[in-house]
Amino acid sequence: MSDPWKECMDHCLEVTKKAGEMVREALQKEIAVMQKSSPVDLVTETDQKVEQLIISSIKEKYPTHSFIGEESVAAGAPSVLTDNPTWIIDPIDGTTNFVHRFPFVSISIGFTVKKEIEFGIVYSCIEDKMYTARKGKGAFCNGVPIKVSGQEDISQSMVLTEMGFKNDPEQFNTMLANLKTILTLPVHGIRSPGSAAVNMCLVACGSADAYYHMGIHCWDMAGGAAVVKEAGGVIIDISGGPFDLMSRRLIVASSRAIAERIAKEITEFNVGRDDTDN
Ligand code: IPD
């Protein structure tokens, strides 16, 4: 059967490789840091240049497609997911890591049609790991098939989450309380690599068993969601319901048992939505 989106995925792979070179080159130079919504929400010229490179290259080939890009949205573009073929782009996922040269920095691109993710690419460009996944065709790292650990026992698991500063004291306290709850189940450990897309790929390749997060965006999730799903992982909403790409929250796990256990243990807080709050 012919694959209508294969050409888009091939093009995506080429442009992602170029973007990765741009990121690695930028790491050799001085990095000028700017603030966005808060002192811990950072952006650099490289985030903006990489997004321009990716969008212009795709637009030239596919002029009718839609885009949701982190830096375009920051500059005022809408972030509404429609049925049109849509490229959801995070030019640098892990900008804080990039600024500190902490080695988990990725380029994340997810491609949706009729709001369904068709493929995802996450390039962890310092590690030089290219994660790719096409719906129904499996997940790969540098061309080698990957799969989740299959772990079902939370007490044997490695859990990933991120713990950034939050302006809202109630959210901040809930985030800390959730960490304590998960740590005291107990689990083998909690880690915070600093890139949501890399976190999902770590679950996809079995290096971690779960990842949960409230407060990220569709561009942090789209590429990795394809990878983890195709690697046999489970993605659900923090509430335990179905995953919603625009909801700014998710639980990813190696098994439904672990995903549902995390949903049961942690307390939600309101983070808004990408399609109504931008
Ligand atoms: C960030 C990373 C980080 C997460 C933040 C995200 P960005 O993405 O995914 O892991 O904790 O919430 O904003 O801003 O570097 O693209």
Short mmCIF file of C-alpha atoms and ligand atoms in Angstrom, two decimals:
data_model
loop_
_atom_site.label_atom_id
_atom_site.label_comp_id
_atom_site.label_asym_id
_atom_site.label_seq_id
_atom_site.Cartn_x
_atom_site.Cartn_y
_atom_site.Cartn_z
CA MET A 1 0.00 0.00 0.00
CA SER A 2 1.38 3.44 -0.84
CA ASP A 3 2.28 5.74 2.03
CA PRO A 4 1.03 9.28 1.30
CA TRP A 5 3.15 10.95 3.97
CA LYS A 6 6.45 9.13 3.40
CA GLU A 7 7.84 11.93 1.22
CA CYS A 8 7.03 14.45 3.99
CA MET A 9 8.83 12.28 6.52
CA ASP A 10 11.90 11.94 4.27
CA HIS A 11 11.98 15.71 3.82
CA CYS A 12 11.57 16.17 7.56
CA LEU A 13 14.55 13.93 8.21
CA GLU A 14 16.76 15.93 5.86
CA VAL A 15 15.82 19.29 7.32
CA THR A 16 16.19 17.96 10.88
CA LYS A 17 19.76 16.85 10.12
CA LYS A 18 20.58 20.37 8.84
CA ALA A 19 18.96 21.91 11.92
CA GLY A 20 21.04 19.62 14.13
CA GLU A 21 24.25 20.87 12.49
CA MET A 22 23.11 24.43 13.13
CA VAL A 23 22.53 23.66 16.83
CA ARG A 24 25.92 21.94 17.23
CA GLU A 25 27.71 24.85 15.52
CA ALA A 26 25.92 27.35 17.77
CA LEU A 27 27.15 25.46 20.83
CA GLN A 28 30.74 26.28 19.81
CA LYS A 29 30.00 30.02 19.99
CA GLU A 30 28.85 32.44 22.65
CA ILE A 31 25.14 32.03 23.43
CA ALA A 32 23.05 35.18 23.98
CA VAL A 33 20.08 34.35 26.20
CA MET A 34 16.75 36.17 26.24
CA GLN A 35 13.76 35.68 28.54
CA LYS A 36 10.22 34.90 27.40
CA SER A 37 7.34 34.56 29.90
CA SER A 38 9.51 34.25 33.05
CA PRO A 39 13.16 34.18 34.20
CA VAL A 40 13.15 30.40 33.67
CA ASP A 41 11.53 30.51 30.20
CA LEU A 42 14.53 31.10 27.93
CA VAL A 43 15.05 31.60 24.23
CA THR A 44 18.14 32.15 22.09
CA GLU A 45 18.76 33.38 18.57
CA THR A 46 19.43 29.74 17.64
CA ASP A 47 15.90 28.65 18.64
CA GLN A 48 14.53 31.31 16.28
CA LYS A 49 16.96 30.62 13.42
CA VAL A 50 16.43 26.85 13.57
CA GLU A 51 12.65 27.28 13.50
CA GLN A 52 12.94 29.63 10.50
CA LEU A 53 15.15 27.12 8.69
CA ILE A 54 12.72 24.26 9.29
CA ILE A 55 9.54 26.18 8.46
CA SER A 56 10.91 27.86 5.34
CA SER A 57 12.23 24.59 3.95
CA ILE A 58 8.93 22.77 4.56
CA LYS A 59 6.77 25.69 3.35
CA GLU A 60 8.66 25.82 0.08
CA LYS A 61 7.81 22.16 -0.61
CA TYR A 62 4.35 22.04 0.99
CA PRO A 63 2.86 25.54 0.73
CA THR A 64 -0.64 24.51 1.81
CA HIS A 65 0.41 22.82 5.05
CA SER A 66 -0.05 24.40 8.49
CA PHE A 67 2.53 25.00 11.21
CA ILE A 68 2.61 25.28 14.97
CA GLY A 69 6.12 26.28 16.00
CA GLU A 70 7.23 27.22 19.50
CA GLU A 71 8.93 30.46 18.50
CA SER A 72 6.24 31.45 15.96
CA VAL A 73 3.60 31.05 18.68
CA ALA A 74 5.79 33.11 21.05
CA ALA A 75 5.79 35.80 18.34
CA GLY A 76 1.97 35.77 18.14
CA ALA A 77 1.09 33.00 15.66
CA PRO A 78 -1.98 30.91 16.59
CA SER A 79 -1.58 27.43 18.04
CA VAL A 80 -4.77 25.76 16.91
CA LEU A 81 -4.73 22.22 15.59
CA THR A 82 -6.95 21.73 12.52
CA ASP A 83 -7.58 18.80 10.14
CA ASN A 84 -5.06 20.27 7.66
CA PRO A 85 -1.66 18.54 7.49
CA THR A 86 0.22 20.28 10.31
CA TRP A 87 3.88 20.38 11.31
CA ILE A 88 4.34 20.85 15.06
CA ILE A 89 7.87 22.05 15.69
CA ASP A 90 10.13 22.61 18.66
CA PRO A 91 13.39 23.92 17.18
CA ILE A 92 15.27 23.36 20.45
CA ASP A 93 13.57 21.27 23.09
CA GLY A 94 15.75 21.78 26.11
CA THR A 95 16.69 25.42 25.60
CA THR A 96 17.89 25.67 29.21
CA ASN A 97 20.15 22.65 28.57
CA PHE A 98 21.38 24.33 25.37
CA VAL A 99 22.21 27.52 27.28
CA HIS A 100 24.20 25.52 29.85
CA ARG A 101 25.61 23.07 27.28
CA PHE A 102 23.96 20.24 29.22
CA PRO A 103 23.94 17.44 26.67
CA PHE A 104 20.21 16.73 26.13
CA VAL A 105 19.10 19.12 23.43
CA SER A 106 16.69 17.99 20.76
CA ILE A 107 14.82 19.08 17.68
CA SER A 108 11.30 17.73 17.79
CA ILE A 109 8.86 17.59 14.88
CA GLY A 110 5.48 15.89 14.82
CA PHE A 111 3.25 15.78 11.74
CA THR A 112 -0.52 15.50 12.07
CA VAL A 113 -3.33 14.95 9.58
CA LYS A 114 -6.93 15.26 10.74
CA LYS A 115 -5.45 15.86 14.23
CA GLU A 116 -3.82 12.38 14.25
CA ILE A 117 -0.03 12.11 14.55
CA GLU A 118 1.27 10.48 11.35
CA PHE A 119 4.98 10.59 12.14
CA GLY A 120 7.45 12.05 14.58
CA ILE A 121 11.15 12.82 14.54
CA VAL A 122 13.25 13.71 17.58
CA TYR A 123 16.92 14.44 17.03
CA SER A 124 18.96 14.50 20.22
CA CYS A 125 21.66 16.40 18.42
CA ILE A 126 24.55 16.39 20.89
CA GLU A 127 24.19 12.65 21.44
CA ASP A 128 23.63 12.30 17.66
CA LYS A 129 20.58 10.08 18.21
CA MET A 130 17.90 10.35 15.53
CA TYR A 131 14.59 8.91 16.74
CA THR A 132 12.00 8.31 14.03
CA ALA A 133 8.52 6.82 14.02
CA ARG A 134 5.86 6.45 11.32
CA LYS A 135 2.33 5.43 12.31
CA GLY A 136 2.01 1.64 12.18
CA LYS A 137 5.63 1.15 11.12
CA GLY A 138 7.56 1.06 14.40
CA ALA A 139 10.08 3.32 16.11
CA PHE A 140 13.80 3.57 15.48
CA CYS A 141 16.94 5.18 16.88
CA ASN A 142 19.56 5.78 14.18
CA GLY A 143 17.71 3.21 12.07
CA VAL A 144 17.71 0.47 14.72
CA PRO A 145 14.27 -0.65 16.02
CA ILE A 146 13.52 0.36 19.63
CA LYS A 147 10.88 -0.73 22.11
CA VAL A 148 9.79 0.11 25.63
CA SER A 149 10.96 -1.95 28.62
CA GLY A 150 7.53 -3.49 29.16
CA GLN A 151 7.99 -2.99 32.92
CA GLU A 152 4.64 -3.30 34.76
CA ASP A 153 5.78 -2.88 38.35
CA ILE A 154 6.07 0.75 39.43
CA SER A 155 8.37 -0.19 42.33
CA GLN A 156 10.92 -1.49 39.80
CA SER A 157 10.75 1.56 37.59
CA MET A 158 12.81 4.61 36.64
CA VAL A 159 10.52 7.62 36.37
CA LEU A 160 11.23 10.87 34.52
CA THR A 161 9.67 14.25 35.18
CA GLU A 162 10.74 17.90 35.07
CA MET A 163 10.71 20.24 38.03
CA GLY A 164 10.92 23.84 36.89
CA PHE A 165 10.14 26.83 39.08
CA LYS A 166 6.47 27.84 39.04
CA ASN A 167 5.16 31.32 39.81
CA ASP A 168 1.95 29.94 41.27
CA PRO A 169 2.74 28.70 44.83
CA GLU A 170 -0.08 26.15 44.75
CA GLN A 171 1.22 24.60 41.52
CA PHE A 172 4.76 24.66 42.89
CA ASN A 173 3.75 22.85 46.08
CA THR A 174 1.66 20.30 44.19
CA MET A 175 4.59 19.59 41.85
CA LEU A 176 6.87 18.99 44.87
CA ALA A 177 4.24 16.90 46.67
CA ASN A 178 3.84 14.74 43.54
CA LEU A 179 7.60 14.12 43.51
CA LYS A 180 7.45 12.98 47.12
CA THR A 181 4.46 10.72 46.40
CA ILE A 182 6.22 9.00 43.51
CA LEU A 183 9.56 8.72 45.33
CA THR A 184 7.95 7.13 48.37
CA LEU A 185 5.97 4.46 46.46
CA PRO A 186 8.95 3.79 46.17
CA VAL A 187 10.37 3.75 42.64
CA HIS A 188 13.97 2.99 41.72
CA GLY A 189 14.57 6.67 40.99
CA ILE A 190 13.41 9.92 39.43
CA ARG A 191 15.46 11.74 36.77
CA SER A 192 15.07 15.07 34.94
CA PRO A 193 16.98 15.16 31.65
CA GLY A 194 15.52 18.58 30.69
CA SER A 195 14.01 17.86 27.28
CA ALA A 196 10.46 16.51 27.10
CA ALA A 197 11.09 14.98 23.68
CA VAL A 198 14.23 13.20 24.89
CA ASN A 199 12.32 12.01 27.97
CA MET A 200 9.72 10.35 25.76
CA CYS A 201 12.44 8.74 23.63
CA LEU A 202 14.17 7.42 26.77
CA VAL A 203 10.92 5.65 27.67
CA ALA A 204 10.60 4.50 24.04
CA CYS A 205 13.98 2.79 24.10
CA GLY A 206 13.57 1.23 27.55
CA SER A 207 16.08 3.41 29.45
CA ALA A 208 13.24 4.73 31.61
CA ASP A 209 9.81 3.27 32.39
CA ALA A 210 7.66 6.38 32.71
CA TYR A 211 7.54 10.14 32.22
CA TYR A 212 4.87 12.50 33.54
CA HIS A 213 4.57 16.27 33.15
CA MET A 214 2.04 19.09 33.52
CA GLY A 215 2.76 22.41 31.82
CA ILE A 216 4.51 21.45 28.59
CA HIS A 217 3.26 22.28 25.09
CA CYS A 218 2.18 20.42 21.96
CA TRP A 219 5.56 21.17 20.33
CA ASP A 220 7.34 19.47 23.27
CA MET A 221 5.10 16.38 22.91
CA ALA A 222 4.21 15.76 19.23
CA GLY A 223 7.45 14.21 17.94
CA GLY A 224 8.12 12.09 21.02
CA ALA A 225 4.50 10.93 21.27
CA ALA A 226 4.84 9.24 17.86
CA VAL A 227 8.12 7.61 18.90
CA VAL A 228 6.89 6.25 22.22
CA LYS A 229 3.61 4.98 20.78
CA GLU A 230 5.33 3.15 17.95
CA ALA A 231 7.82 1.68 20.43
CA GLY A 232 4.89 -0.01 22.21
CA GLY A 233 4.46 2.60 24.95
CA VAL A 234 1.28 3.95 26.46
CA ILE A 235 0.36 7.66 26.49
CA ILE A 236 -2.52 8.90 28.60
CA ASP A 237 -3.70 12.14 30.13
CA ILE A 238 -2.74 13.00 33.71
CA SER A 239 -6.37 12.29 34.67
CA GLY A 240 -6.06 8.72 33.36
CA GLY A 241 -8.20 9.55 30.29
CA PRO A 242 -7.12 9.65 26.63
CA PHE A 243 -4.05 11.69 25.64
CA ASP A 244 -4.85 15.10 24.16
CA LEU A 245 -2.02 16.80 22.25
CA MET A 246 -3.27 20.30 23.08
CA SER A 247 -3.82 19.67 26.81
CA ARG A 248 -0.28 20.58 27.97
CA ARG A 249 0.05 17.40 30.06
CA LEU A 250 0.75 13.70 29.72
CA ILE A 251 1.87 10.43 31.22
CA VAL A 252 4.01 8.17 29.08
CA ALA A 253 4.89 4.66 30.24
CA SER A 254 6.20 1.26 29.30
CA SER A 255 2.86 -0.32 30.26
CA ARG A 256 -0.73 0.66 30.97
CA ALA A 257 -0.31 -0.56 34.55
CA ILE A 258 2.44 1.98 35.28
CA ALA A 259 0.70 4.82 33.41
CA GLU A 260 -2.54 4.28 35.34
CA ARG A 261 -0.73 3.95 38.66
CA ILE A 262 0.96 7.33 38.16
CA ALA A 263 -2.39 8.88 37.17
CA LYS A 264 -3.90 7.51 40.38
CA GLU A 265 -1.07 8.75 42.61
CA ILE A 266 -0.45 12.30 41.45
CA THR A 267 -2.53 15.42 41.96
CA GLU A 268 -3.47 17.53 38.94
CA PHE A 269 -3.16 21.29 38.67
CA ASN A 270 -4.57 23.55 36.00
CA VAL A 271 -2.08 24.38 33.24
CA GLY A 272 -4.53 25.64 30.60
CA ARG A 273 -4.54 24.48 26.98
CA ASP A 274 -2.42 25.29 23.93
CA ASP A 275 -5.44 25.95 21.72
CA THR A 276 -7.29 28.36 23.98
CA ASP A 277 -4.71 30.09 26.16
CA ASN A 278 -2.21 31.45 23.62
C1 IPD B 1 11.13 22.63 27.72
C2 IPD B 1 11.65 21.23 27.97
C3 IPD B 1 11.70 20.92 29.44
C4 IPD B 1 10.38 21.18 30.14
C5 IPD B 1 9.85 22.56 29.85
C6 IPD B 1 9.78 22.79 28.35
P1 IPD B 1 11.78 24.12 25.61
O1 IPD B 1 11.02 22.89 26.36
O2 IPD B 1 10.87 20.27 27.30
O3 IPD B 1 12.01 19.58 29.65
O4 IPD B 1 10.56 21.04 31.51
O5 IPD B 1 8.56 22.68 30.42
O6 IPD B 1 9.31 24.11 28.12
O7 IPD B 1 11.16 25.38 26.16
O8 IPD B 1 13.21 24.01 25.93
O9 IPD B 1 11.44 23.90 24.19
#
